[in-house]
Coordinates of C-alpha atoms and ligand atoms in Angstrom, one line a residue:
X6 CA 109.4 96.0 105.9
X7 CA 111.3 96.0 102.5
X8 CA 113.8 98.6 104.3
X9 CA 115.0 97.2 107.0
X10 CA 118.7 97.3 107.8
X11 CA 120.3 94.4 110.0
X12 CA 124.1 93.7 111.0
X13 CA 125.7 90.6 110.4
X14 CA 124.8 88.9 113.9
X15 CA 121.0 89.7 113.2
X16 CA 121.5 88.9 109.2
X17 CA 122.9 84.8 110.9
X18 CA 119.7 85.4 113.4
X19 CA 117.6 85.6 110.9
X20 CA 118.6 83.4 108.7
X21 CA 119.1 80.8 110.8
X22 CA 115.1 81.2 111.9
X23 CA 114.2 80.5 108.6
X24 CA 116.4 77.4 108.5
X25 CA 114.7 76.5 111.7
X26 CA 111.1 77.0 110.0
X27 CA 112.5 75.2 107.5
X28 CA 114.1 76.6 104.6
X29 CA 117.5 75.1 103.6
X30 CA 120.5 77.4 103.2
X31 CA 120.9 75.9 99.9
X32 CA 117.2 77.2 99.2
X33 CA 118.4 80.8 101.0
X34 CA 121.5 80.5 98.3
X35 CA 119.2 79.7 95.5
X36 CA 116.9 82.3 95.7
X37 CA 120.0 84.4 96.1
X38 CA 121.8 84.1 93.7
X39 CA 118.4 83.7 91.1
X40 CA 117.4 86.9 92.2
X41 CA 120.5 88.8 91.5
X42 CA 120.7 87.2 88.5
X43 CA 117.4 88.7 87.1
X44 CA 118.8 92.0 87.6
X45 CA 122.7 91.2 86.2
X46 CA 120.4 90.3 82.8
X47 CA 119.0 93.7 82.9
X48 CA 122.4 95.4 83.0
X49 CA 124.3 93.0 81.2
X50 CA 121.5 92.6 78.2
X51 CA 123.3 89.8 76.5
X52 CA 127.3 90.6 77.1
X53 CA 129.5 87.9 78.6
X54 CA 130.2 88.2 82.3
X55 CA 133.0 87.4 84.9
X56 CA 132.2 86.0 88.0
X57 CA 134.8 86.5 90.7
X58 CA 133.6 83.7 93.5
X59 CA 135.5 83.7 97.5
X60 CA 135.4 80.7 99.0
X61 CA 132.4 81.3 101.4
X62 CA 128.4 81.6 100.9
X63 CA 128.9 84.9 99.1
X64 CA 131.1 83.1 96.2
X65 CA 128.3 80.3 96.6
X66 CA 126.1 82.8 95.9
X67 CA 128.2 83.7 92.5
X68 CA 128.3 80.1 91.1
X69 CA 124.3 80.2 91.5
X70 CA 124.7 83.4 89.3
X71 CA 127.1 82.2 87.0
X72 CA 124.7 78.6 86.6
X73 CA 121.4 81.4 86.0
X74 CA 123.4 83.1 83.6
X75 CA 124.7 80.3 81.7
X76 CA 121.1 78.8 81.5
X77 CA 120.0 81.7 79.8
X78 CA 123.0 81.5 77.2
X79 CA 124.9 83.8 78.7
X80 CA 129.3 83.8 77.9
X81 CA 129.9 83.2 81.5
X82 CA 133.6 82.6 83.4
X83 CA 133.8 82.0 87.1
X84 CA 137.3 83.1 88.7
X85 CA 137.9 81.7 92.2
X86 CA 141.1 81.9 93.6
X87 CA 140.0 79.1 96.3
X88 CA 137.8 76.3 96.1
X89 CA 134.5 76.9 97.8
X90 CA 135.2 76.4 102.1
X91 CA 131.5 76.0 103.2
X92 CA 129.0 72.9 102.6
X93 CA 126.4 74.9 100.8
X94 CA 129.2 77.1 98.6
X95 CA 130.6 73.6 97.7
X96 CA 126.9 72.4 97.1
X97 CA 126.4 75.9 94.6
X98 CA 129.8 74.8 93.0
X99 CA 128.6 71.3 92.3
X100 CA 125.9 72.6 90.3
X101 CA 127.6 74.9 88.2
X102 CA 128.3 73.6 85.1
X103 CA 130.7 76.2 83.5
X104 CA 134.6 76.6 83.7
X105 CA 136.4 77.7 86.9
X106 CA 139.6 79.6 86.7
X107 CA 141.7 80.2 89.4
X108 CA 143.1 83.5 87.5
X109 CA 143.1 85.4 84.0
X110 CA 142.9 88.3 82.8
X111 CA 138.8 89.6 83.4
X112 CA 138.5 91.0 79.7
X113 CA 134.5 91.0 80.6
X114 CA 132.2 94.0 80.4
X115 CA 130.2 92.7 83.3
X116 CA 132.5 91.7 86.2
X117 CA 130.2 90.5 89.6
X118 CA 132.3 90.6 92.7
X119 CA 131.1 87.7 94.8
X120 CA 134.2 87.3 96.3
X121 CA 133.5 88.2 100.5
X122 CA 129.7 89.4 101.9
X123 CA 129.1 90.2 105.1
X124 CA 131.6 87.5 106.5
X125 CA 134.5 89.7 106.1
X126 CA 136.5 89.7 108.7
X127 CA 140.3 90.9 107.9
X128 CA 142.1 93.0 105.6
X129 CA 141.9 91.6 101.7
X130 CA 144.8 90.7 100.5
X131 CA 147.0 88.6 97.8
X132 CA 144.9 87.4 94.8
X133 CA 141.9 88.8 96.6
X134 CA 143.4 92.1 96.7
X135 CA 145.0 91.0 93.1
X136 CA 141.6 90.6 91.7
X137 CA 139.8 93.7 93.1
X138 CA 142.6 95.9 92.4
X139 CA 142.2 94.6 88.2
X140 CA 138.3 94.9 88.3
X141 CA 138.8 98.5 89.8
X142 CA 141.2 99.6 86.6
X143 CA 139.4 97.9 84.3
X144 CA 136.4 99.7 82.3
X145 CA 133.7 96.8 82.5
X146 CA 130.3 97.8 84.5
X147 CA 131.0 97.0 88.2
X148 CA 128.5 94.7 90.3
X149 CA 129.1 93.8 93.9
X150 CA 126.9 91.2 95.6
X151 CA 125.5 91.9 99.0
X152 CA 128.4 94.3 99.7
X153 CA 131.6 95.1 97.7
X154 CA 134.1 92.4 98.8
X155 CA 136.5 94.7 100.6
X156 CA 134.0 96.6 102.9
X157 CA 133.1 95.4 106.5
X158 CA 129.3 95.5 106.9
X159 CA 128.4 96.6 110.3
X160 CA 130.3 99.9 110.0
X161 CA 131.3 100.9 106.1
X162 CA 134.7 100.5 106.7
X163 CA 137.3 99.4 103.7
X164 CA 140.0 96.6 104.3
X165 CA 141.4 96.8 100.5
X166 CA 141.2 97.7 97.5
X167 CA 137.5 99.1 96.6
X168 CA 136.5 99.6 93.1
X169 CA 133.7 101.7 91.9
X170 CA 130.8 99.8 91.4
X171 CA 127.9 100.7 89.0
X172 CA 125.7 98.0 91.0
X173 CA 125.1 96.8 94.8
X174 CA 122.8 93.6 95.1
X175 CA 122.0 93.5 98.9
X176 CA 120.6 90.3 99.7
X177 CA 117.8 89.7 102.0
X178 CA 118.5 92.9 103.7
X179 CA 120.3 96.0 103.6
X180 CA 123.5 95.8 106.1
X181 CA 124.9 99.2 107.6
X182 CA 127.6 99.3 105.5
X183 CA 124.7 100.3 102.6
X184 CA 124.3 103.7 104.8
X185 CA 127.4 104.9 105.7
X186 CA 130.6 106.4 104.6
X187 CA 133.0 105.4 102.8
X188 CA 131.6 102.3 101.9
X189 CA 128.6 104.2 100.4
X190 CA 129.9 106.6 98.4
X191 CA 131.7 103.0 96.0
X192 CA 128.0 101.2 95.7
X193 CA 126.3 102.9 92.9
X194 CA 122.6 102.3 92.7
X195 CA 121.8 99.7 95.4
X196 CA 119.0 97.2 95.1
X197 CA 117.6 94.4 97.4
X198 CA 117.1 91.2 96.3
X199 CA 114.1 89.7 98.7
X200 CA 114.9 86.0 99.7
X201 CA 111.8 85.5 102.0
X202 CA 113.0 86.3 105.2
X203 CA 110.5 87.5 108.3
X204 CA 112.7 91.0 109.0
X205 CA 109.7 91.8 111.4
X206 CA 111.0 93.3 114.4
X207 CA 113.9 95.0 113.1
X208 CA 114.8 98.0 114.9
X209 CA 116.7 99.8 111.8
X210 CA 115.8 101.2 108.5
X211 CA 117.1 102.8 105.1
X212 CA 114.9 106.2 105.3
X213 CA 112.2 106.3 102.6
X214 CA 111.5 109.1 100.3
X215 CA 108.2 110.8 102.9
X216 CA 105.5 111.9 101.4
X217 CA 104.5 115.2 102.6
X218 CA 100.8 116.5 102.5
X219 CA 99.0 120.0 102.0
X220 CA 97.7 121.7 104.8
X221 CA 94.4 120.7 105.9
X222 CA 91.3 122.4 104.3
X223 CA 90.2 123.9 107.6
X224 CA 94.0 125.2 108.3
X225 CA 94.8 128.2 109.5
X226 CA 98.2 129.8 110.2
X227 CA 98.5 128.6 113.9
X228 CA 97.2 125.4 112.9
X229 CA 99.7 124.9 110.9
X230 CA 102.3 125.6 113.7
X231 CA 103.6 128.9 115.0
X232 CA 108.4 128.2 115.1
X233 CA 110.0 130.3 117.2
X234 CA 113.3 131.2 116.3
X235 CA 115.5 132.0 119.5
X236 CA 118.3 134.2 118.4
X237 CA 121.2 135.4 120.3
X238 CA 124.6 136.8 119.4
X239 CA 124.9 136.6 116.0
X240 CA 121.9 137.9 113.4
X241 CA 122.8 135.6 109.9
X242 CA 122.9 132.1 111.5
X243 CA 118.9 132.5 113.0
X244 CA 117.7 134.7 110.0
X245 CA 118.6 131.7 107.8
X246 CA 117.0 129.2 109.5
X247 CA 113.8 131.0 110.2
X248 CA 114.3 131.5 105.8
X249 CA 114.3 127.8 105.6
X250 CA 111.4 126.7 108.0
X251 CA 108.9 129.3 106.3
X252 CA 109.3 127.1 103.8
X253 CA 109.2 124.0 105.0
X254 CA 105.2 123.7 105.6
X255 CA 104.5 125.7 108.9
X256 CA 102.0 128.2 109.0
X257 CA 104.0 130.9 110.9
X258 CA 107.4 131.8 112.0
X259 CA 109.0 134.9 114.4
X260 CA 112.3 135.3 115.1
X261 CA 112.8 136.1 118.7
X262 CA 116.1 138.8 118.5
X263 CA 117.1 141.9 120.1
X264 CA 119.0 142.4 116.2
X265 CA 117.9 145.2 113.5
X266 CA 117.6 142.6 110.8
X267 CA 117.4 145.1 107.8
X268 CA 117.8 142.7 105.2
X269 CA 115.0 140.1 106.8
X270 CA 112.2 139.7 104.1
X271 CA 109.0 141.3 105.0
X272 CA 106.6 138.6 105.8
X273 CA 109.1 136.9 109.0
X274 CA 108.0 138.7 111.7
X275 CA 110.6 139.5 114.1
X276 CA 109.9 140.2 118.3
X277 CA 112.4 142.0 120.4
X278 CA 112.4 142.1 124.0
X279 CA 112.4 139.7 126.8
X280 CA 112.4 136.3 126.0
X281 CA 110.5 135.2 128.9
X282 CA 108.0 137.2 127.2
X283 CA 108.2 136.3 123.5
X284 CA 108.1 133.1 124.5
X285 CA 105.1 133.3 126.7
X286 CA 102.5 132.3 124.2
X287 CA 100.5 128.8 124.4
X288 CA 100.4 129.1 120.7
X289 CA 103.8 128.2 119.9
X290 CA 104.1 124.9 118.5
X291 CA 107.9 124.3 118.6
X292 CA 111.1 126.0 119.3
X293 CA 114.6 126.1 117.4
X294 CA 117.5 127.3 119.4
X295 CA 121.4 127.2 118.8
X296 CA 122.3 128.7 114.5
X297 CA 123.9 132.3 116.0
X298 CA 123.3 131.8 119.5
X299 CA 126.4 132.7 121.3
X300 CA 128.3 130.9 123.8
X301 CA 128.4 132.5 127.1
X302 CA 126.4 133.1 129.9
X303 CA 123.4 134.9 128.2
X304 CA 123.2 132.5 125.6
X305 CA 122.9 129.7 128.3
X306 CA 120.1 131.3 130.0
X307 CA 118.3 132.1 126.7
X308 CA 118.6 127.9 126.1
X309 CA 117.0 127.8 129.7
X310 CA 114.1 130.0 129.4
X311 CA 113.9 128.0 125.8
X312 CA 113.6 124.8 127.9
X313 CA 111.4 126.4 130.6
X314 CA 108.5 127.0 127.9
X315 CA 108.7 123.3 127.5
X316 CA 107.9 122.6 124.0
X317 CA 109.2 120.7 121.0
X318 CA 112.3 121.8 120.1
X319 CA 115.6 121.6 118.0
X320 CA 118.7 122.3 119.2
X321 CA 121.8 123.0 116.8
X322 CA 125.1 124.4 116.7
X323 CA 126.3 126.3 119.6
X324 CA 123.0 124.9 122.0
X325 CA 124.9 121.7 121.3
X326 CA 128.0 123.2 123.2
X327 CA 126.5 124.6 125.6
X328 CA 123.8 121.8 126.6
X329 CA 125.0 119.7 129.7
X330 CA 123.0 117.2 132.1
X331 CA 121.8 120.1 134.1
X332 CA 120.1 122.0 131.0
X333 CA 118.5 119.1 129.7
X334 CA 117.0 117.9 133.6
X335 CA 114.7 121.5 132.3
X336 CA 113.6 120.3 129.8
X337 CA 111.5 117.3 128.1
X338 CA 114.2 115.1 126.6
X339 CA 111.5 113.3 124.7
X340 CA 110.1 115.9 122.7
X341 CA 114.1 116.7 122.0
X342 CA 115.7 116.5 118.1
X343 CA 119.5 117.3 118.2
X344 CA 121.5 118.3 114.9
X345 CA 125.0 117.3 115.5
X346 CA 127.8 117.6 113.1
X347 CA 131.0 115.2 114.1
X348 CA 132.5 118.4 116.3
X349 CA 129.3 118.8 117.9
X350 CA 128.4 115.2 118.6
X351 CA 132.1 114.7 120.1
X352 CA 131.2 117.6 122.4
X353 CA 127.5 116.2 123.6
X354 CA 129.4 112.9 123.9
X355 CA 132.1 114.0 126.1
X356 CA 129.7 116.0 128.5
X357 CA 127.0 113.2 128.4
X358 CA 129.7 110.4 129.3
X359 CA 130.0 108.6 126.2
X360 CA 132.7 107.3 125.0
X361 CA 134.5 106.1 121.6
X362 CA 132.4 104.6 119.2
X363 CA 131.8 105.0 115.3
X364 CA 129.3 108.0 114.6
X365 CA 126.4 105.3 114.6
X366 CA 127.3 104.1 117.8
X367 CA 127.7 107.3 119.5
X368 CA 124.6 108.4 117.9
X369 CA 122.6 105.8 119.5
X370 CA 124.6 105.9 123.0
X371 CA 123.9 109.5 122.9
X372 CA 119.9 109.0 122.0
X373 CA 119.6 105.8 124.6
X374 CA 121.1 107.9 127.9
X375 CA 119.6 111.7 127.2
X376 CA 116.2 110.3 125.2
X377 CA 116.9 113.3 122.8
X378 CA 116.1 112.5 118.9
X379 CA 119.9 112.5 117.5
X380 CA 120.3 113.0 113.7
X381 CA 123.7 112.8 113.3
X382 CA 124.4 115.0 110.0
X383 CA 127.3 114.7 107.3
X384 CA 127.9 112.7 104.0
X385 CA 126.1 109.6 106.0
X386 CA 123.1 110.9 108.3
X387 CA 122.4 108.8 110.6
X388 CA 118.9 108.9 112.7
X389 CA 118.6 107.6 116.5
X390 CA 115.6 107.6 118.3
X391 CA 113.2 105.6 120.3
X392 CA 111.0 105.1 117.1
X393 CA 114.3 103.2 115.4
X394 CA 117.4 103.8 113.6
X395 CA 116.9 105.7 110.3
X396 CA 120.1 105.6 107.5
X397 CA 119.5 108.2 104.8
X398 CA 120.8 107.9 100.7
X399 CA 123.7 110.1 100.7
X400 CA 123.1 113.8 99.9
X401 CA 124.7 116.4 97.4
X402 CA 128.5 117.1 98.2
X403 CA 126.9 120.5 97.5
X404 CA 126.1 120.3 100.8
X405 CA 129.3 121.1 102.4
X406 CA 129.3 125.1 102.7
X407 CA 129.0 127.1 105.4
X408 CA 125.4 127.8 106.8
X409 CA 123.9 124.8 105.1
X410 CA 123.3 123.0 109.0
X411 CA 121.3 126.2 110.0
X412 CA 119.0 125.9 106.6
X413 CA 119.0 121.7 108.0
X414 CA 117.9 123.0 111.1
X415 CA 114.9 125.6 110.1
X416 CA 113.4 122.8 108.1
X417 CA 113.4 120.5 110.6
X418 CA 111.8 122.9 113.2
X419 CA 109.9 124.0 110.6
X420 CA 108.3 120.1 110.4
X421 CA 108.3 119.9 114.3
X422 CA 105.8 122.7 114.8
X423 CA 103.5 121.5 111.7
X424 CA 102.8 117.8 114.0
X425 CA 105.1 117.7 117.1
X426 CA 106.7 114.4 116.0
X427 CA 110.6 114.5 116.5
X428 CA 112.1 111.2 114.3
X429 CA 109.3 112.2 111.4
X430 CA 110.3 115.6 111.3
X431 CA 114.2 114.5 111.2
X432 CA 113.4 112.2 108.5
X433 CA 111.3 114.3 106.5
X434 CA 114.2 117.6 107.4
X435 CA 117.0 115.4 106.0
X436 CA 114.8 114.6 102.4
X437 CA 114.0 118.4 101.6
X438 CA 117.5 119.7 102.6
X439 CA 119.2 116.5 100.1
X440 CA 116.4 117.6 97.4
X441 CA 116.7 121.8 98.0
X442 CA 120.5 120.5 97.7
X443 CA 119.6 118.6 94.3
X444 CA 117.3 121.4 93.3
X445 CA 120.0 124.6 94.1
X446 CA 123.3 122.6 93.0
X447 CA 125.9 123.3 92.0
X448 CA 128.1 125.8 94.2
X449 CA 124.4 127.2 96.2
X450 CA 125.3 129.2 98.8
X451 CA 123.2 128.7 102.0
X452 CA 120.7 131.1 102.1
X453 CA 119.9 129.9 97.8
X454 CA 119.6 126.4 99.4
X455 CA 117.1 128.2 101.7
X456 CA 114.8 129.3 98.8
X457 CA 115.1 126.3 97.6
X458 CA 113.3 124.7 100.3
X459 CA 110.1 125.8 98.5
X460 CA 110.2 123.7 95.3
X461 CA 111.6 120.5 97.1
X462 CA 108.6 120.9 99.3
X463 CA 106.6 120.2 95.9
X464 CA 109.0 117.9 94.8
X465 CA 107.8 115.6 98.2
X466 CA 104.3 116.6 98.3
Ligands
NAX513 N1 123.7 82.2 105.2 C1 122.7 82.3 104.4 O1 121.7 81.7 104.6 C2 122.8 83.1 103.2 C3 124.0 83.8 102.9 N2 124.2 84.4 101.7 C4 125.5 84.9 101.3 O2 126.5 84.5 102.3 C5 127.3 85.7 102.5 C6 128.0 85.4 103.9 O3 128.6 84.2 103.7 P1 129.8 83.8 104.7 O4 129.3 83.9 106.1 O5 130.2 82.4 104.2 O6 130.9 84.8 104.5 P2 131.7 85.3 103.1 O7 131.3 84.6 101.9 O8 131.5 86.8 103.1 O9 133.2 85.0 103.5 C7 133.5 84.2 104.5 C8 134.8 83.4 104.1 O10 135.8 84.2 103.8 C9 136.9 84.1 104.7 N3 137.4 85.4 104.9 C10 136.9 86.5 105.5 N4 137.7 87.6 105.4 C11 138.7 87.2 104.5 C12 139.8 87.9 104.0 N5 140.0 89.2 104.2 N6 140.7 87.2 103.2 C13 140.5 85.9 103.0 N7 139.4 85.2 103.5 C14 138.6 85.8 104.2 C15 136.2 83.5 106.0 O11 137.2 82.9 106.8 C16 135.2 82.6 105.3 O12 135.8 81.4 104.9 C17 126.4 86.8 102.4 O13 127.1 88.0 102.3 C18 125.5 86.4 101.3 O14 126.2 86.8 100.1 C19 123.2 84.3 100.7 O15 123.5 83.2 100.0 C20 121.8 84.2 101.3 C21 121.7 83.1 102.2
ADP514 N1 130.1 116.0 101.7 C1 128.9 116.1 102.1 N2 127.9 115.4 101.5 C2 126.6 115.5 101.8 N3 126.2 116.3 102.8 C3 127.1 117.1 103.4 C4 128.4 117.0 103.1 N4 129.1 117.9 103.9 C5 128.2 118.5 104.7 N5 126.9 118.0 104.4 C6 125.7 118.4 105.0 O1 125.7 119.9 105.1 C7 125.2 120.3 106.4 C8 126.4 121.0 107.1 O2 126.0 121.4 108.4 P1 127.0 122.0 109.4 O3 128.2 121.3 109.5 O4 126.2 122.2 110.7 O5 127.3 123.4 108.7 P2 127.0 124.9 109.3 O6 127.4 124.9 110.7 O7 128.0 125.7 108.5 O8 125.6 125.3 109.0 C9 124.7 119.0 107.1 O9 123.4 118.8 106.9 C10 125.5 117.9 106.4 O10 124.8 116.7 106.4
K515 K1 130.7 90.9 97.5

């Protein structure tokens, strides 16, 4: 799998099983450094490059660049601030035939940071520091190999000075860092470079694009799923979710709410009365509760009686506050997504016994003790469940205005009813909101972003 995202202790694992069937780590280096060379020609097409080299495998990795490069006539200079530390970086060093300085001015328009990978393990400092700090002010196009030198690659974070980059070369396989904040947000377009590694068995992914299909030719509207919308205290929050999931591929929505919703459009149908009763009906293919719910004692028994009907569900916003270990013991965890923003995932964690953690952490704590799907939502999504891990390209900063979770939360409802699978219909919720986003930008407000479900649906099908 192409996708498949590993942290540093299963990026050694794995490399050191191909050692053990037999491939060198000079070989590993080689194909490397060649392969991230074939796309620095691309960009560079023919200008003279910097190579900024640290003394472990990842600056190994830059010589073989720098060698590539000069092979092909390339105006190459290799700054390394310390001589190569491991055998195979000295080994890469040995073989490149160009100058070395320690430091000078990078007048370059290419500059490849090379300097740490994934075997960061402090704060960068001194020339280090010295050296990211002049690539970052300076105007040349930015490429960072593997990860940018200054960010740790299990969890995103930055330990100095970070530039922009245009280009991220992961090598082998994406790490974490490739899907989460801030790291991220500094990569530019990020590419893998394969190197031959068996990455079967992996247990995370970067999320690709789905691809979404019409409904079948013998479809008919409860075929194509029947969403319940549970309201409850507040009209707006349900209204524009049910908006959302009408568009989002299911054949039939109703808003469950005791509300006069004058301004609903005509073709949501909306029950009132008991919800034991709306919700008796074998036809329903999923249920969202939580946008508008309430918090108090009515709203809690309205998530009950949501349980109690025992189909696939998503819970969001105030369901996630009011949702403890009793509620769930109703209710089939498994056939559970959950829509957490940071406030709401704090709250689940705290009632469900979790403790500290990064969000990807949590997430996964969270998914491994309830069962629930958990897409943990913000400028870096991530996606626990029992199917995998699932890290998502970062969406529109559009994004962040009020009402947009409840439009996140309709669509992925929506997807629920259409075929009852709760990590699918996360994944495929989180790539039409990012492209309604796209589609509505700039400065949408949420219930636009709602209507704009519709043409990212064709954008995906
Ligand atoms: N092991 C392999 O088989 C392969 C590794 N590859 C490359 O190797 C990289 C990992 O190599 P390494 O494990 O040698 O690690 P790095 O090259 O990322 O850096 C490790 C070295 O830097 C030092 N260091 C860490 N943080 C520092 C800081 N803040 N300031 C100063 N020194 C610091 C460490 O003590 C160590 O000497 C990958 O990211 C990738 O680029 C590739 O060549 C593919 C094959
Ligand atoms: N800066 C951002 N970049 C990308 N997506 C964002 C950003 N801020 C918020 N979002 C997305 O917008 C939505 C906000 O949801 P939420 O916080 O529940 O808002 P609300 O409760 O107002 O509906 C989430 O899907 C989140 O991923
Ligand atoms: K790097």
């Amino acid at each position: 799998m192409t996708d498949t995202v590993l942290t540093v202790e299963q990026m050694r694992a794995t490399e050191r099983a191909a050692m053990e069937a037999g491939v060198s780590e000079w070989e590993l280096m080689q194909r490397a450094g060649e392969g991230a060379a074939q796309w620095i020609m691309r960009v560079a097409a023919g200008r003279p490059v910097a190579v900024l080299c640290g003394p472990g495998n990842n600056g190994g990795d830059g010589y073989v660049i720098a060698e590539t490069l000069i092979r092909r006539g390339y105006e190459v200079q290799v700054i390394a601030p310390l001589e190569p530390r491991s055998e195979t970086a000295q080994q890469a060093r040995a073989h490149y035939s160009g100058a070395v300085f320690a430091a000078t001015t990078m007048r370059e328009p290419v500059v490849i940071d090379c300097l740490f990978g994934y075997g960061l393990t402090r704060k960068v400092e001194g020339e280090f520091a010295e050296l990211l700090e002049q690539m970052a002010s300076s105007h040349c196009y930015k490429v960072a190999i593997d990860v940018p030198s200054a960010v740790e690659s299990d969890t995103g974070s930055v330990l100095g000075p970070l530039p922009d980059y245009d280009l991220t070369l992961a090598l082998g396989a994406w790490k974490q860092a490739h899907g989460l904040m801030p790291a991220m947000a500094a990569m530019g377009e990020r590419r893998l470079v394969p190197i031959g590694l068996d990455l079967s068995g992996a247990r995370s992914a970067l999320s690709r694009r789905p691809r979404l299909t019409p409904p079948a030719p013998d479809a008919h509207k409860y075929r194509r799923g029947l969403l319940a919308v549970v309201a409850g205290a507040m009209p707006g929050a349900p209204l524009l979710a049910a908006e959302a999931a009408m568009r989002a591929g299911v054949g039939y929505v109703k808003l469950l709410s005791d509300h006069d919703h004058f301004g609903a459009p005509a073709d949501l149908v909306i029950e009132q009365g008991k919800l034991a009763n709306t919700l008796d009906d074998e036809r329903i293919a999923a249920v969202l509760v939580g946008p508008g719910l309430g918090r108090d004692d009515s709203a809690r028994e309205r998530l009950a009686q949501a349980f109690s009907c025992r189909k696939p569900g998503v819970l969001d916003a105030d369901a996630l506050y009011l949702l403890d270990p009793e509620l769930l013991a109703q209710a089939d965890p498994g056939t559970l997504c959950v829509t957490p923003h940071e406030g709401e995932l704090q709250k689940l964690c705290e009632v469900f016994g979790i403790g500290d953690g990064s969000k990807l952490e949590r997430a996964r704590r969270l998914h491994d003790v309830t069962g629930m799907t958990v897409l943990a939502k913000g400028p870096d999504t991530v996606l626990a469940s029992d199917v995998m891990t699932s890290f998502f390209p970062r969406g529109s900063s559009w994004l962040s205005v009020a009402g947009t979770g409840d439009v996140l939360a309709g669509i992925v409802a929506s997807r629920l009813a259409v075929h009852g699978n709760p990590h699918r219909a996360c994944e495929e919720g989180v790539w039409l909101h990012h492209e309604a986003a796209r589609l509505a930008s700039p400065a949408f407000t949420a219930s636009g972003l709602a209507h704009a479900v519709k043409p990212a649906m064709a954008a995906l099908l």
